[in-house]
Coordinates of C-alpha atoms and ligand atoms in Angstrom, one line a residue:
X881 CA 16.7 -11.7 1.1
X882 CA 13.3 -11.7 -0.1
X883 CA 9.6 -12.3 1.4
X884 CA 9.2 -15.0 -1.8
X885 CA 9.9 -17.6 0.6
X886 CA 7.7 -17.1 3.2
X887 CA 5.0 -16.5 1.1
X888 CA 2.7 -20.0 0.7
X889 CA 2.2 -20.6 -3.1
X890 CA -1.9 -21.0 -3.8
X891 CA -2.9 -19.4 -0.1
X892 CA -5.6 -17.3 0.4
X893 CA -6.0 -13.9 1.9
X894 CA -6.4 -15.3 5.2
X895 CA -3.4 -18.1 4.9
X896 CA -1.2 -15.2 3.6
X897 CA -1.8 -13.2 6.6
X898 CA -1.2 -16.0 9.0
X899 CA 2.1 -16.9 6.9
X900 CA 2.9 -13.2 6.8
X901 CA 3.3 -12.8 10.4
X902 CA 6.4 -14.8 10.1
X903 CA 8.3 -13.1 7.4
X904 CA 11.9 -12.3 8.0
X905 CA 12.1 -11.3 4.5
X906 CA 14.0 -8.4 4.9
X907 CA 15.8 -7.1 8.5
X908 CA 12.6 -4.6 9.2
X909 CA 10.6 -7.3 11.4
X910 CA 13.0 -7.0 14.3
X911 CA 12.4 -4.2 15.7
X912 CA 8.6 -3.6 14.8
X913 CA 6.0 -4.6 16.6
X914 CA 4.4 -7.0 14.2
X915 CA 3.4 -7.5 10.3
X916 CA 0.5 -5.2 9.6
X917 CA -0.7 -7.2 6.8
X918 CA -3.9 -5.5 5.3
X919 CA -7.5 -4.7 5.4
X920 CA -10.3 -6.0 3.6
X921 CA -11.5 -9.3 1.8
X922 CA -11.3 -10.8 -1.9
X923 CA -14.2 -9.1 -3.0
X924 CA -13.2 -5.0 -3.0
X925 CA -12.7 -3.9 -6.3
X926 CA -10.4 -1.5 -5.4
X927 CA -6.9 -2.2 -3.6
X928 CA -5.2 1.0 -1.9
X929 CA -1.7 0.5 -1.4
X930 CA 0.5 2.8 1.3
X931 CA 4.1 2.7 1.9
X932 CA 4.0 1.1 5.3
X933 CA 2.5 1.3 8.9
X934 CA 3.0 4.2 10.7
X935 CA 3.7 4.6 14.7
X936 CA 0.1 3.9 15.9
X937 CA -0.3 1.0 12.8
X938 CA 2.3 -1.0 14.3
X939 CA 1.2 -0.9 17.8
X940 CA -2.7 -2.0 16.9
X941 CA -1.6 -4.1 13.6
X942 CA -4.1 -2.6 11.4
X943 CA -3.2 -0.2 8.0
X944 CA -4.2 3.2 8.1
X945 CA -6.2 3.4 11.4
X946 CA -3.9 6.9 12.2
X947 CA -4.2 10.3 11.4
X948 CA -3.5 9.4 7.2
X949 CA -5.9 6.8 7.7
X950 CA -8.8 8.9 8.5
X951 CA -8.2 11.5 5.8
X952 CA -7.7 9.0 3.3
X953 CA -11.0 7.6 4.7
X954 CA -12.8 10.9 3.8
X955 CA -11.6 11.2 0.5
X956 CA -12.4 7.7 -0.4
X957 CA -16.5 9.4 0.8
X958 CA -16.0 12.5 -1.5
X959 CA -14.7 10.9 -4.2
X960 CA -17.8 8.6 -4.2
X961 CA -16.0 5.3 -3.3
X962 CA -17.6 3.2 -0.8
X963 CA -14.8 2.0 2.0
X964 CA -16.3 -1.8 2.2
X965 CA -15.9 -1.7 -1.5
X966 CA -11.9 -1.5 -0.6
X967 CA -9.1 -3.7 0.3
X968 CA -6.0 -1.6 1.9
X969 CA -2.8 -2.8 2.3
X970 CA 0.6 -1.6 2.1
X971 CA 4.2 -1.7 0.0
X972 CA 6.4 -2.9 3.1
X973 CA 4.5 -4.3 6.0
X974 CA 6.8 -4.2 8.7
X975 CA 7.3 0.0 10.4
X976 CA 10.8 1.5 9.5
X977 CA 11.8 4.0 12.3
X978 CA 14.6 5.4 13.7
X979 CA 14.3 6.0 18.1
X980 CA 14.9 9.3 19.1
X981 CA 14.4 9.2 22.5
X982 CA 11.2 7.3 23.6
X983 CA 9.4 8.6 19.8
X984 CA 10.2 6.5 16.9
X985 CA 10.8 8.4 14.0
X986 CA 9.3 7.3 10.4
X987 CA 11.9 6.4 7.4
X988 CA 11.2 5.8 4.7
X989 CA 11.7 2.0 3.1
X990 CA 14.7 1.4 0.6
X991 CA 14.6 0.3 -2.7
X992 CA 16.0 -2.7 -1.2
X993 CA 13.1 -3.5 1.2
X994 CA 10.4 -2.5 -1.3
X995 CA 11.6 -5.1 -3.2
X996 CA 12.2 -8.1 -0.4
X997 CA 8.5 -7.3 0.3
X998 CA 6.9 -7.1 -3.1
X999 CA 6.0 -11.0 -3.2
X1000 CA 2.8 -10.4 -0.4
X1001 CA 1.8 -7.7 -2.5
X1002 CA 1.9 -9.8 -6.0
X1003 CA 0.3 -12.6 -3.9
X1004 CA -2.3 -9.9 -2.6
X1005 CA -3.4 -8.8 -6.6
X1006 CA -4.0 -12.7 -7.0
X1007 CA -6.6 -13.3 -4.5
X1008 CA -8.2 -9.5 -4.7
X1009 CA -8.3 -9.4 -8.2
X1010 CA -9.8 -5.7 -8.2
X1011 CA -10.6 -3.0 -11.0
X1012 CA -8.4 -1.1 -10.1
X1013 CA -5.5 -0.7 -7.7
X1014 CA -4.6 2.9 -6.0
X1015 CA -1.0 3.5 -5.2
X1016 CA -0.4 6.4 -2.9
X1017 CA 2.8 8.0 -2.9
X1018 CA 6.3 7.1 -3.8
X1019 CA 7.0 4.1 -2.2
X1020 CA 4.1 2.3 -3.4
X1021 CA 4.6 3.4 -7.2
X1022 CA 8.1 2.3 -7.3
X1023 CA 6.6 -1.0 -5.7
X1024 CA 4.1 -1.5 -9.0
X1025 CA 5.8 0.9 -11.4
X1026 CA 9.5 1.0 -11.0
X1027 CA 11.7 3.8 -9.9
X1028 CA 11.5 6.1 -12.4
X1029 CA 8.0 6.7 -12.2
X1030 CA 7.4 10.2 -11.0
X1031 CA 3.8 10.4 -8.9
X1032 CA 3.8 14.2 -9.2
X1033 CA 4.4 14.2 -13.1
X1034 CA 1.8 11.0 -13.5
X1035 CA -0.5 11.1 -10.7
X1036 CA -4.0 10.9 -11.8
X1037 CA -4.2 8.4 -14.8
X1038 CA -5.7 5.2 -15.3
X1039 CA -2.7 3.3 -16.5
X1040 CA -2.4 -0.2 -17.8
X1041 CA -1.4 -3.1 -15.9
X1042 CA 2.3 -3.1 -15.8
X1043 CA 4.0 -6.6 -16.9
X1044 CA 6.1 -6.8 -14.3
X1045 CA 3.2 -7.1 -12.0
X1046 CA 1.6 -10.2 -12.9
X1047 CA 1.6 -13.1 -10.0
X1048 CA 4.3 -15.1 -10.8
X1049 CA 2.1 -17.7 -10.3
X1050 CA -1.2 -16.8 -11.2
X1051 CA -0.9 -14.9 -14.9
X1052 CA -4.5 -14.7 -15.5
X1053 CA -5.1 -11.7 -12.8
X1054 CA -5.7 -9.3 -12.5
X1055 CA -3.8 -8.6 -15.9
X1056 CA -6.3 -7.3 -18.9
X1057 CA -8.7 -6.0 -16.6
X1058 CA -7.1 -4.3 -13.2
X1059 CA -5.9 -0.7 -14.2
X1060 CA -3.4 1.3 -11.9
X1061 CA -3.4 5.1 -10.6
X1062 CA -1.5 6.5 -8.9
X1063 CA -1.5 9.7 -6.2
X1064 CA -0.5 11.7 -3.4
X1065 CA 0.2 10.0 -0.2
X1066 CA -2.5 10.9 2.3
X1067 CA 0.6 11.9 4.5
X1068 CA 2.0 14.2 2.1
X1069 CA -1.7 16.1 2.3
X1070 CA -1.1 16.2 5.9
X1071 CA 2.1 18.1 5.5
X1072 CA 1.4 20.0 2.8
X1073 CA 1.3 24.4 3.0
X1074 CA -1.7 24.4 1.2
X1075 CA -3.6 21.3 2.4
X1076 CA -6.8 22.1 0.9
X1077 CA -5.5 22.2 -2.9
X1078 CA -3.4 19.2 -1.7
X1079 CA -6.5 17.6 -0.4
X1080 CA -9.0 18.1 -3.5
X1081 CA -5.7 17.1 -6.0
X1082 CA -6.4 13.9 -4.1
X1083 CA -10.0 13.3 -4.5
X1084 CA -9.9 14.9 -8.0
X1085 CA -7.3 11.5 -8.7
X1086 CA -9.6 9.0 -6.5
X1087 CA -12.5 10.2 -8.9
X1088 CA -10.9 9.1 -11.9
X1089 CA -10.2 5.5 -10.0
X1090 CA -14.2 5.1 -9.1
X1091 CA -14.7 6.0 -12.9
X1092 CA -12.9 2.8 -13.8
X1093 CA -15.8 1.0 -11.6
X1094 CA -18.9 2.1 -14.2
Ligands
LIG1627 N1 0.8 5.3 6.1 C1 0.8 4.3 5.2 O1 1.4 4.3 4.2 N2 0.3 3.1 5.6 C2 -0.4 3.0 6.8 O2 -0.9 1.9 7.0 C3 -0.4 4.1 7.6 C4 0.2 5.3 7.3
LIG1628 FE1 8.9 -9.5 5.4 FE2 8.1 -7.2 4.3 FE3 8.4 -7.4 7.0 FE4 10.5 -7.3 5.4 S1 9.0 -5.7 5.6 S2 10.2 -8.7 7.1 S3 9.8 -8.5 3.6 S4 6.9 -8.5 5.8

């Protein structure tokens, strides 16, 4: 099972969020809320790409308007990228949790599901066409860069455009000119012992992204 055919071919961003709303893709749409499809329109330069909604994401639809959401926000400002200049989105768009009594605990997406939901993402590049496209965390860099890329080993970089990432579709974009990097999960900050070093490793790596914007 795969999102590929629920995905119109030629729609824009607004046809693919309408269309998105109906994916049954993988299993994850039955027991979320709804698709939380993205934020943004075709003019950002810079896509931001998360691992999926969280608890309060799936309830209002929207990406990143919890607590990750506002740090990320606040390192976007201190690393000198302007938020309208941003389109954010996410790996898997439907929330994976487990209930434990009335909460619902985040998992994390399979390789599996990362995969059946890949297509809106490659459909995403096409219409957004940015300068550069900011994976945070794990889920999202095996979404772009394959599983064996390691975000703590090769966070921070400007990478090429990886092959397997052109629009099936569409081959002309973003290739040649979009440039990946990836980083920490504004989640993981959240967590970490020592947030502040976490937090400045994180604007240090969004700096080098606004870089690829002069
Ligand atoms: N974490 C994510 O990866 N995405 C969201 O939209 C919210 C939290
Ligand atoms: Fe479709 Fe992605 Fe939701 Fe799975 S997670 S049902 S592939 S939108």
């Amino acid at each position: 099972m795969t999102a590929a055919d629920f995905v119109p071919a030629g729609a824009d961003l607004e046809e693919l969020r309408a269309a998105a709303r109906g994916c049954q893709g993988c299993h994850l749409w039955e027991d979320a809320t709804q698709t939380v499809f993205s934020r943004g329109g075709p003019e950002a330069r810079v896509v931001l790409v998360g691992e999926q909604p969280g608890d309060v994401e799936d309830q209002r639809g929207e990406p990143f308007v919890g607590p990750a959401g506002v740090l990320l926000r606040r390192a976007l400002g201190d690393a000198g990228i302007d938020p309208a200049d941003t389109y954010t989105t996410n790996a898997v768009k439907h929330f994976k949790f487990r209930r434990q009594g009335k909460r619902r605990i985040h998992q994390t997406p399979d390789r599996i599901e990362i995969q059946a939901c890949r297509p809106w993402l490659l459909a995403e590049f096409a219409q957004v066409n940015p300068r550069v496209v900011v994976v945070l965390g794990a889920t999202a860099a095996q979404a772009l860069l394959g599983p064996s890329f390691r975000v703590t080993r090769q966070r921070g970089e400007l990478l090429p455009w990886p092959e397997s990432a052109y629009h099936p579709e569409d081959f002309a974009q973003p290739g040649g000119t979009a440039k990946v990097l990836a980083t920490l999960h504004p989640s993981a900050i959240l967590r970490a012992d020592d947030r502040d070093t976490a937090y400045k490793g994180l604007v240090d790596d969004l700096q080098v992204a606004a870089s690829a914007l002069r």
